[in-house]
Short mmCIF file of C-alpha atoms in Angstrom, two decimals:
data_model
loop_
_atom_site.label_atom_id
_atom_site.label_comp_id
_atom_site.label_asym_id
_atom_site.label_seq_id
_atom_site.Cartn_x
_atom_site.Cartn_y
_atom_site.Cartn_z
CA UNK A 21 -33.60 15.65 -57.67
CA UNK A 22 -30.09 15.15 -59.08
CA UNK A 23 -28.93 16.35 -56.07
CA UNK A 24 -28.49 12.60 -54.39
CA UNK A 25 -27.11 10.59 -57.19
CA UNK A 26 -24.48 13.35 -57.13
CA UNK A 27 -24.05 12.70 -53.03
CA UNK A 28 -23.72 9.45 -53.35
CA UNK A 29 -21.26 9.44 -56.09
CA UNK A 30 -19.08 11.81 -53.85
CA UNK A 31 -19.55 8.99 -50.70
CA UNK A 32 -18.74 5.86 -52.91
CA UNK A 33 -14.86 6.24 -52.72
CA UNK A 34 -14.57 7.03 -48.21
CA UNK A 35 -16.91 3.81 -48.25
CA UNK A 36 -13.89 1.71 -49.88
CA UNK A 37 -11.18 3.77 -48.29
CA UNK A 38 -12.00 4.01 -44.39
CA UNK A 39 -11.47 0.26 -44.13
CA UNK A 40 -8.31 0.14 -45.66
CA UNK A 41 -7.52 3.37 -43.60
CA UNK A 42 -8.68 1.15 -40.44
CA UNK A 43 -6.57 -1.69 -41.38
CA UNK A 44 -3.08 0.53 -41.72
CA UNK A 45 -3.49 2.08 -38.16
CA UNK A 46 -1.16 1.43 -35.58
CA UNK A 47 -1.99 -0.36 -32.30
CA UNK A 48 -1.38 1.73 -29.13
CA UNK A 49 1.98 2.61 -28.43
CA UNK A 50 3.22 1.29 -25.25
CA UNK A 51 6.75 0.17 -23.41
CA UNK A 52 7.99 -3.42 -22.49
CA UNK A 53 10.43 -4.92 -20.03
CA UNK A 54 11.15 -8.18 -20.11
CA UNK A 55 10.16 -11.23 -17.47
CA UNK A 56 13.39 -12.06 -16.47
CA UNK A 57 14.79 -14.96 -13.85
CA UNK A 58 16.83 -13.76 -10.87
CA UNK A 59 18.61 -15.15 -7.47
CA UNK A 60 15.67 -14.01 -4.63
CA UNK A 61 15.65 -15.24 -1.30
CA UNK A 62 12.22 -15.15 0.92
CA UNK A 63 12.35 -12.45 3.05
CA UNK A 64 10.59 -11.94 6.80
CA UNK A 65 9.68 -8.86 7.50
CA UNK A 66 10.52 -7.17 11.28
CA UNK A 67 9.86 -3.89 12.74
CA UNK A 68 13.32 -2.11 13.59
CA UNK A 69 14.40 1.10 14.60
CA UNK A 70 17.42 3.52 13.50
CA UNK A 71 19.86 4.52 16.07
CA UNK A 72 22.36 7.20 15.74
CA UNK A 73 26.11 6.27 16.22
CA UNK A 74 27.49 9.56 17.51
CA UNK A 75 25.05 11.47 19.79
CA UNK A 76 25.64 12.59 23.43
CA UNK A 77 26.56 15.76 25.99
CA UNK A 78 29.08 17.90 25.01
CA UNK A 79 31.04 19.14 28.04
CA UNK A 80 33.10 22.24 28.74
CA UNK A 81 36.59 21.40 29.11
CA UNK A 82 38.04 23.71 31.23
CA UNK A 83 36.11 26.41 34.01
CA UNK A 84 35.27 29.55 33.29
CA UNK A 85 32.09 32.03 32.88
CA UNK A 86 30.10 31.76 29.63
CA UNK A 87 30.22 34.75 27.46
CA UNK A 88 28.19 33.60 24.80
CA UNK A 89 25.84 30.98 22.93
CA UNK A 90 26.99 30.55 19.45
CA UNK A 91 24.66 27.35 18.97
CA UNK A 92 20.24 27.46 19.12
CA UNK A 93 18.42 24.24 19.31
CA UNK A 94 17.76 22.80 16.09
CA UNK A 95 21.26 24.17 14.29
CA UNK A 96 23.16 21.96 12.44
CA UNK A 97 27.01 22.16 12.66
CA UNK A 98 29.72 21.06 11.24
CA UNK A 99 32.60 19.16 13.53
CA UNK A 100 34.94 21.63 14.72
CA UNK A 101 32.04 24.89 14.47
CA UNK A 102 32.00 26.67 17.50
CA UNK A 103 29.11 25.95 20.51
CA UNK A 104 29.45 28.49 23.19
CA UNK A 105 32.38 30.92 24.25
CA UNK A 106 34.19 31.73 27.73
CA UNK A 107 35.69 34.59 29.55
CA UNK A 108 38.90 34.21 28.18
CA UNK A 109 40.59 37.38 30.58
CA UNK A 110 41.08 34.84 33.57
CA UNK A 111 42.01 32.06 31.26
CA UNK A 112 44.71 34.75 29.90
CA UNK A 113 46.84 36.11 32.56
CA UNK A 114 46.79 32.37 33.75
CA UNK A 115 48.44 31.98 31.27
CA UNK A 116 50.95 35.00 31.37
CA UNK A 117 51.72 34.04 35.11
CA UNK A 118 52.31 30.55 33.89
CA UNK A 119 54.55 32.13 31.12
CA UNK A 120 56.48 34.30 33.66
CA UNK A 121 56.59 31.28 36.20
CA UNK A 122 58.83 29.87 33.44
CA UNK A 123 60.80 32.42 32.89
CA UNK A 124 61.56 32.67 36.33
CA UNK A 125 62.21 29.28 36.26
CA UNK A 126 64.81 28.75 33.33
CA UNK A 127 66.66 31.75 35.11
CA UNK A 128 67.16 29.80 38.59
CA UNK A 129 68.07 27.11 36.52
CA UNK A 130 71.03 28.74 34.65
CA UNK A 131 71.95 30.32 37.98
CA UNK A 132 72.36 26.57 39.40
CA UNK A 133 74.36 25.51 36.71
CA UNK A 134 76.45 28.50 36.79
CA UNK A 135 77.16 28.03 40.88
CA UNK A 136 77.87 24.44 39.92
CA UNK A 137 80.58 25.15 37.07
CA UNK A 138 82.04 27.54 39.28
CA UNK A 139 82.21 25.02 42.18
CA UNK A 140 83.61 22.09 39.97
CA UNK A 141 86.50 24.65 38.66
CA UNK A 142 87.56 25.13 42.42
CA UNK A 143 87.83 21.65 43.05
CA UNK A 144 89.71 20.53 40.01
CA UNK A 145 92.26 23.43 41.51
CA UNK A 146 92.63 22.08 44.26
CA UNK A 147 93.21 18.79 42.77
CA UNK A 148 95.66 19.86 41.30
CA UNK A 149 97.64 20.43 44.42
CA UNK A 150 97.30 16.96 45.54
CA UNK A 151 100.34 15.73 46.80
CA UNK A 152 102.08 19.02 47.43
CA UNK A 153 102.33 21.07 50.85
CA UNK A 154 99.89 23.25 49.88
CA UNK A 155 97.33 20.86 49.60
CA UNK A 156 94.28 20.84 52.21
CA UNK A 157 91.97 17.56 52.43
CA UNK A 158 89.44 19.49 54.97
CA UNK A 159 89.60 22.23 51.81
CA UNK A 160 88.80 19.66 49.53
CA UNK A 161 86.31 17.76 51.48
CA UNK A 162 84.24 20.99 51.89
CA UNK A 163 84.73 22.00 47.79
CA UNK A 164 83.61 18.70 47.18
CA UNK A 165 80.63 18.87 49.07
CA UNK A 166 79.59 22.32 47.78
CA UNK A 167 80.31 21.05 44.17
CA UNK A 168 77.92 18.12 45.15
CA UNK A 169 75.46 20.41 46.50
CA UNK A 170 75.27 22.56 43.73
CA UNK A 171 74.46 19.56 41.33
CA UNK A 172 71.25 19.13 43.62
CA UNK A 173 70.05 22.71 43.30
CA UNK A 174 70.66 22.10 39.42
CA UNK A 175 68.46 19.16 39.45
CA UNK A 176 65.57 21.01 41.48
CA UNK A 177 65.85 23.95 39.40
CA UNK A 178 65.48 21.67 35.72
CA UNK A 179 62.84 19.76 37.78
CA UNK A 180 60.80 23.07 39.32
CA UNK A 181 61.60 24.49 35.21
CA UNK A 182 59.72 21.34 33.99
CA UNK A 183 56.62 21.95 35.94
CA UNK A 184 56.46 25.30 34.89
CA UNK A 185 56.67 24.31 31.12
CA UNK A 186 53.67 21.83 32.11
CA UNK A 187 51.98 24.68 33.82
CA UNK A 188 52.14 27.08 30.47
CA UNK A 189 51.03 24.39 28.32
CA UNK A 190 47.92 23.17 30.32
CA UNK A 191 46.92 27.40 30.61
CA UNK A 192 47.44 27.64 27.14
CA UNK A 193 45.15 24.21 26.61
CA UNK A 194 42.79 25.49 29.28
CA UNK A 195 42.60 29.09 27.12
CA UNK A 196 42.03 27.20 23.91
CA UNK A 197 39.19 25.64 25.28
CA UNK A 198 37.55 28.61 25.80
CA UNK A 199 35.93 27.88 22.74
CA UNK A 200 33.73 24.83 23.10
CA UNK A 201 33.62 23.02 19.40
CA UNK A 202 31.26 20.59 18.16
CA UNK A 203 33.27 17.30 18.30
CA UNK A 204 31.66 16.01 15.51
CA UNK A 205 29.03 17.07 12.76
CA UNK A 206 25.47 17.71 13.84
CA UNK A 207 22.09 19.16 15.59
CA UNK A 208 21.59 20.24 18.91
CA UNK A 209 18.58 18.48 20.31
CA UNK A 210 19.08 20.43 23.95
CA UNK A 211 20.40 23.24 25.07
CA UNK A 212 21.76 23.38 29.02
CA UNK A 213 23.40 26.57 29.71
CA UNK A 214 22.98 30.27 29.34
CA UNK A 215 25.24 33.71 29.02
CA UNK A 216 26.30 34.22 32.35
CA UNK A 217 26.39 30.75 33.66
CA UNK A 218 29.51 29.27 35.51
CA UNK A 219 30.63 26.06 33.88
CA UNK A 220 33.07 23.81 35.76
CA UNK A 221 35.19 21.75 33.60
CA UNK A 222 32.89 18.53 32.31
CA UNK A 223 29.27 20.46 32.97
CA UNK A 224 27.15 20.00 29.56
CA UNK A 225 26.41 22.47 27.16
CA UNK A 226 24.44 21.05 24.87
CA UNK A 227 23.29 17.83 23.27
CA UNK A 228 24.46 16.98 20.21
CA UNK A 229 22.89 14.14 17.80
CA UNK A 230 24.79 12.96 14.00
CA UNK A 231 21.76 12.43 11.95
CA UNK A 232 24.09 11.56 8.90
CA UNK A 233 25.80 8.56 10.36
CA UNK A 234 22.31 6.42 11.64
CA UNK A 235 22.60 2.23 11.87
CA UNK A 236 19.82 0.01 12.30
CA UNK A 237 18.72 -2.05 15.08
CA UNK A 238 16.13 -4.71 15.13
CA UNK A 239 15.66 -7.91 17.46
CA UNK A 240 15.53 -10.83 15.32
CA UNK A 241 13.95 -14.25 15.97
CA UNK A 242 16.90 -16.69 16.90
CA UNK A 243 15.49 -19.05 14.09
CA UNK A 244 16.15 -16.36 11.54
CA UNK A 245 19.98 -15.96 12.56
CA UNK A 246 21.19 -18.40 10.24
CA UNK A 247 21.11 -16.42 7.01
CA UNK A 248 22.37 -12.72 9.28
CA UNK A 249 25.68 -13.53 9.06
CA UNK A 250 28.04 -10.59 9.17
CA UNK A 251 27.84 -8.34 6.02
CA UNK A 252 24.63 -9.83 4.52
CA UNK A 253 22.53 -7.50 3.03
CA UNK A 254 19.14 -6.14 3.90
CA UNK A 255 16.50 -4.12 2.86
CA UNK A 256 15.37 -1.72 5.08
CA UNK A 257 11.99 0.57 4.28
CA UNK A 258 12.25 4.17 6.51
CA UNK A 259 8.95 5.92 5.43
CA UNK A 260 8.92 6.20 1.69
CA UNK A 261 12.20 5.26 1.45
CA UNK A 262 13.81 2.11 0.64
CA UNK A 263 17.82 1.33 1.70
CA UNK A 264 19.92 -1.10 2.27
CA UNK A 265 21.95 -2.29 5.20
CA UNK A 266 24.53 -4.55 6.03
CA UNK A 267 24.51 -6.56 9.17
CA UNK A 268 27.45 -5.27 11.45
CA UNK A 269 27.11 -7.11 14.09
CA UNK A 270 24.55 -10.04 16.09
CA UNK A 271 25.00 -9.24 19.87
CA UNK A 272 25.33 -12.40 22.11
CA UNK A 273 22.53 -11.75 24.42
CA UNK A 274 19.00 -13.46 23.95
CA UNK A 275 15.92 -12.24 25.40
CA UNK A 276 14.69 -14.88 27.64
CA UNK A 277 10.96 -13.78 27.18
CA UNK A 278 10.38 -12.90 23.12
CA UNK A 279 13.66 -15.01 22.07
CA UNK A 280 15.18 -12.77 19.98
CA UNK A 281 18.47 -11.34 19.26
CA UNK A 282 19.46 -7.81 18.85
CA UNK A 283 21.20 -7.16 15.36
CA UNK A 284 22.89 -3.83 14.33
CA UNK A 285 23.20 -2.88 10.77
CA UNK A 286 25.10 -0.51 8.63
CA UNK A 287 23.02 1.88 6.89
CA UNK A 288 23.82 3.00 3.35
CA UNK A 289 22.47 6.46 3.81
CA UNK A 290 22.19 8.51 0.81
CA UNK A 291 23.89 11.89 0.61
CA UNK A 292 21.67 14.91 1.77
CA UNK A 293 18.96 12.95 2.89
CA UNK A 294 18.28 14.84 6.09
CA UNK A 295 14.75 13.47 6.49
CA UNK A 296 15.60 10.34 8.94
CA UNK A 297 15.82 10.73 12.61
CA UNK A 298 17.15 8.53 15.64
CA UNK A 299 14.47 6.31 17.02
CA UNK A 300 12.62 6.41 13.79
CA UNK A 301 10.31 2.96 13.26
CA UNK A 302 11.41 1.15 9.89
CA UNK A 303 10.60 -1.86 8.23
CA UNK A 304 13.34 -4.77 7.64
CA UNK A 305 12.91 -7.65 5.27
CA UNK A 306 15.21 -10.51 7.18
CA UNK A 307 16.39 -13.09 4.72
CA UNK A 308 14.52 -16.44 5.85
CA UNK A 309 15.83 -19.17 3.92
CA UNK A 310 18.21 -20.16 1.46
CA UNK A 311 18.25 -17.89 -2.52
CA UNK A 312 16.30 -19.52 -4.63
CA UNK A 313 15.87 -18.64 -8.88
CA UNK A 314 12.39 -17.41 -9.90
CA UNK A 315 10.89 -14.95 -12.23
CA UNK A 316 10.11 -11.20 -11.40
CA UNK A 317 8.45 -8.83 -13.57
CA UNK A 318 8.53 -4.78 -13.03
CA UNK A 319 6.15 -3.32 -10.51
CA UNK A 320 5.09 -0.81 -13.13
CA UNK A 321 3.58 -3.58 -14.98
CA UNK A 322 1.47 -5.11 -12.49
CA UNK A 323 -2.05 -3.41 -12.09
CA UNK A 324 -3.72 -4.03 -8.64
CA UNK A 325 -7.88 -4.72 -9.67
CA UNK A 326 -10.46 -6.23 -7.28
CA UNK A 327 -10.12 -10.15 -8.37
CA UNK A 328 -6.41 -9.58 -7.60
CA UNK A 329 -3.59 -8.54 -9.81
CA UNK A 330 -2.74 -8.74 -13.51
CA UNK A 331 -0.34 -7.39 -16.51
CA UNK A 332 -0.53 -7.19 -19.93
CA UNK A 333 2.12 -9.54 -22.14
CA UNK A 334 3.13 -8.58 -25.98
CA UNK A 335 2.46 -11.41 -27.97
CA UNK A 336 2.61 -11.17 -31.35
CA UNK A 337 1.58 -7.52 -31.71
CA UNK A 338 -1.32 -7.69 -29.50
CA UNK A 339 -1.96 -7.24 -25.49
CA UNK A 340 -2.78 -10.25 -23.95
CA UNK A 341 -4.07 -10.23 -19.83
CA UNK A 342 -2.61 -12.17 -17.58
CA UNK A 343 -3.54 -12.77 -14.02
CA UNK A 344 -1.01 -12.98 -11.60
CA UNK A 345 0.12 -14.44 -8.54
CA UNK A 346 2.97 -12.70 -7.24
CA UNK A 347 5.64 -13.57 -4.59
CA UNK A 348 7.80 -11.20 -2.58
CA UNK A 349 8.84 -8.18 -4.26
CA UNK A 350 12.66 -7.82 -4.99
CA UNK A 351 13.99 -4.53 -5.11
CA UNK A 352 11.95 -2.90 -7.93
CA UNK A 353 10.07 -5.90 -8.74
CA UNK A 354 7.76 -9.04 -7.94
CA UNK A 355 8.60 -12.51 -8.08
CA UNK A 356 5.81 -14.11 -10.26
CA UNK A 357 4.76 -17.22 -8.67
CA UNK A 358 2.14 -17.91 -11.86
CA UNK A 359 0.53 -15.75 -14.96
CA UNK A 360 4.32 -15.05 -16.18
CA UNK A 361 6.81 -16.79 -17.79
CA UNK A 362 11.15 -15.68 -17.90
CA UNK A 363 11.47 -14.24 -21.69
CA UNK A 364 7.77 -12.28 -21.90
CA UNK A 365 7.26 -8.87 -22.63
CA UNK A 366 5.45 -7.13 -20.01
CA UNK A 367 3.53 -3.57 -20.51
CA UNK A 368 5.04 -1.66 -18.18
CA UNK A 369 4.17 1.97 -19.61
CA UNK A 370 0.58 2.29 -21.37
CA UNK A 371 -1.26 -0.30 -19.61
CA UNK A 372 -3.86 1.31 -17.97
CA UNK A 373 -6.57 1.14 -20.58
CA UNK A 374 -5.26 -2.09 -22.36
CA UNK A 375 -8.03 -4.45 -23.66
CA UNK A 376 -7.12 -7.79 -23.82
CA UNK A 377 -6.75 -8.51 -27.84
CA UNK A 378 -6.21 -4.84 -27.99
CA UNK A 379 -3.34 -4.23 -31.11
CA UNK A 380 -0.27 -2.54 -29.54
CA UNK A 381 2.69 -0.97 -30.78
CA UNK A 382 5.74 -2.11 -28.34
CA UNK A 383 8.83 0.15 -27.98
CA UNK A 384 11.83 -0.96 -25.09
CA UNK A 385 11.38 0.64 -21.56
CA UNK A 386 14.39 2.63 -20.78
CA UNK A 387 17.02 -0.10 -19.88
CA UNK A 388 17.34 -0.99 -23.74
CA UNK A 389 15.61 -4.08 -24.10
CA UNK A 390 13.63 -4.80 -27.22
CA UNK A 391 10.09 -4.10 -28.40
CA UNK A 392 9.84 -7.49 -29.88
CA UNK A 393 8.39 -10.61 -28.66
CA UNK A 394 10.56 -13.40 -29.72
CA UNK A 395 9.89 -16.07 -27.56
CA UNK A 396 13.10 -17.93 -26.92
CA UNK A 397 13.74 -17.37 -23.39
CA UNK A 398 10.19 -18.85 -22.35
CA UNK A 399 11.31 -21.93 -21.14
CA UNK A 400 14.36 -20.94 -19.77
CA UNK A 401 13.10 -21.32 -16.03
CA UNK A 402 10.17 -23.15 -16.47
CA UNK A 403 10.75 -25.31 -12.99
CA UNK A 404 10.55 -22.04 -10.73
CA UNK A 405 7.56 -20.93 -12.11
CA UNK A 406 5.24 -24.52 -11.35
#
C-alpha cells in the first residue's frame, strides 16, 4: 500500500518540469527570403519555334568516285572532320601531268628568252655599223624583225607558263578536295551517297544541321512591336528549360491575314546542352507594355492549395498565412499583386506543414539575407501593391 505515495512522489517533479521543458523548445526551423520590389514588365506569351542558323547540303567539290563514308546519320562532327573520301589516283597524276605541263612550260619559256637575247645581240652589231660601208639596212630590217618576233614567242611562252601554273594549282585544289570536310560543326540528319557512287562536283553528300548555334523565331502581333526593339530581352521556355533571347532582328513583312510580324532572336544557349532541336515548339513571353515596380516573392514560397495560392510570412517568431494573388512570374519569382508586402520574410524552405500561429525558427535562404523580421522595408512600395 505504500507503493503509490512512493509513485507519486517520484511523478511530482516531471509534472512541474515538462511545462517549462515545453516552453524552452524551439519553433520549427525553416528558411526566409525576403519580399523584395523589382522593375517587371507584363509579358504576352506567343508560341515560337527555334531555327538553326547553319544547316544545309554539303556538296562535293570536285568529281571523282567515292571510296569511302567516314560520316553515319546521327554523328556529330566537328568543322573541318572528315565526311566521305575520293579516289584520289585520277585526282593524282592530274596533278603530275599538270606538274610536268609546267615544267615543260618554264623550259619553252627560257628557250624564248634565250632566242630573243641572242637576236637583240645581232642587231645591236649591226648597229654598230651604221654609217659605214659595211652596213646593210635589208640586214637590219630582217634582224629587227626576228628580234621583234622573238619578243612575241617570249610573251606566249610566259603566257602558255601561266596557265600551266593555274592548271597545277586547281589539280592540286581539286586533289585536296578529295576529302570532303564538314564546313562547320554538327549532325548529319541525311545521308545521300554511297561507296562506289560517282559524284560530280556540287552533288550532295550529306545534310548537315548546327544544333549549337539555334535562334528563335516567332510572329508577333504588330501591336506588340513597340517594346521588340532590337536587343530587348526575352524569355523564352524550350521544354523544361528556361533562356533568354535577344531580339536580332523584326523583318519588314506583315502577314496580311493573322497581322503579325516575324521576329528572330538570339538565343543564349547554354554550353553542352544538346537536348534542343531545329523546329522545336517553345514558349516566348513578349514584353507588352511599359516596366513597371512591384513586389515578387520566391516561387519556392508560394504553395498552390485548392482556394488558390498562399505563403507563410515570419512575423515576430511565428508563421503567419497569407493568401495570395500573384501576377506574372519574373524569372524565379511572382509578382504579388496582394497577400505580400516589399520587406516580409517569406518561408521559402519548411513550409509545407506550417500552421498558421505555428512558432518557427527562421534562418536566411542561401543568398545571405537575414532570419529576422524587422519590418522597415514594409512600406517601401506600398503604391504597387494596392
Amino acid at each position: 500500500m505504500r507503493v503509490l505515495p512512493i509513485l507519486a512522489l517520484c511523478l511530482f517533479p516531471c509534472l512541474f518540469l515538462a511545462p517549462a521543458q515545453a516552453q524552452d523548445s524551439p519553433g520549427a526551423l525553416v528558411w526566409t527570403d525576403p519580399v523584395r520590389t523589382e522593375t517587371v514588365r507584363r509579358t504576352v506569351p506567343v508560341v515560337g519555334r527555334l531555327l538553326a542558323r547553319q544547316a544545309g547540303p554539303v556538296a562535293a567539290r570536285t568529281a571523282g568516285t567515292v571510296r569511302t563514308v567516314v560520316a553515319e546519320v546521327g554523328d556529330r562532327l566537328e568543322a573541318g572532320a572528315p565526311i566521305a573520301l575520293l579516289d584520289e589516283e585520277t585526282l593524282a597524276l592530274r596533278r603530275d601531268l599538270a606538274a610536268a605541263e609546267m615544267a615543260t612550260a618554264e623550259a619553252t619559256l627560257d628557250q624564248a628568252r634565250a632566242g630573243l637575247e641572242q637576236a637583240r645581240l645581232a642587231l645591236k652589231r649591226l648597229e654598230g655599223l651604221r654609217g659605214s660601208t659595211a652596213f646593210n639596212q635589208a640586214n637590219f630590217d630582217e634582224r629587227r624583225q626576228e628580234a621583234a618576233s622573238r619578243a612575241a614567242a617570249v610573251d606566249a611562252a610566259s603566257a602558255d607558263l601561266t596557265r600551266a601554273r593555274a592548271a597545277l594549282a586547281l589539280a592540286r585544289v581539286e586533289l585536296s578536295h578529295a576529302t570532303i570536310i564538314a564546313p562547320y560543326p554538327g549532325v548529319v540528319t541525311a545521308r545521300h551517297t554511297e561507296v562506289g557512287a560517282h559524284l560530280d562536283d556540287g552533288d550532295t553528300v550529306v545534310d548537315l544541321l548546327n544544333d549549337r548555334e539555334l535562334e528563335a523565331e516567332a510572329d508577333i502581333p504588330a501591336d506588340l512591336l513597340g517594346g521588340l526593339a532590337p536587343g530587348t530581352p526575352v524569355q523564352i521556355q524550350a521544354g523544361a528549360h528556361p533562356l533568354t533571347a535577344w531580339v536580332r532582328a523584326v523583318l519588314p513583312s506583315e502577314n496580311p491575314r493573322t497581322r503579325t510580324r516575324r521576329v528572330r532572336l538570339t538565343l543564349e544557349q547554354p554550353p553542352g546542352q544538346s537536348d534542343l532541336a531545329a523546329d522545336q515548339r517553345v514558349g516566348l513571353e513578349v514584353p507588352a507594355g511599359p516596366a513597371i515596380e512591384a513586389a515578387t516573392v520566391h516561387k519556392d514560397a508560394v504553395i498552390e492549395r485548392r482556394d488558390g495560392p498562399i505563403a507563410f510570412a515570419v512575423v515576430e517568431g511565428t508563421a503567419r498565412l497569407r493568401r495570395l494573388t500573384l501576377g506574372p512570374a519574373v524569372g524565379p519569382r511572382w509578382v504579388v499583386e496582394s497577400g505580400l508586402a516589399p520587406g516580409e520574410l517569406a518561408v521559402v524552405r519548411g513550409n509545407e506543414r506550417l500552421r498558421d500561429g505555428q512558432p518557427v525558427d527562421p534562418r536566411p535562404n542561401s543568398d545571405g539575407t537575414t532570419g529576422t523580421d524587422t519590418g522597415t522595408d514594409t512600406g517601401t512600395d506600398t503604391g504597387s501593391n494596392g
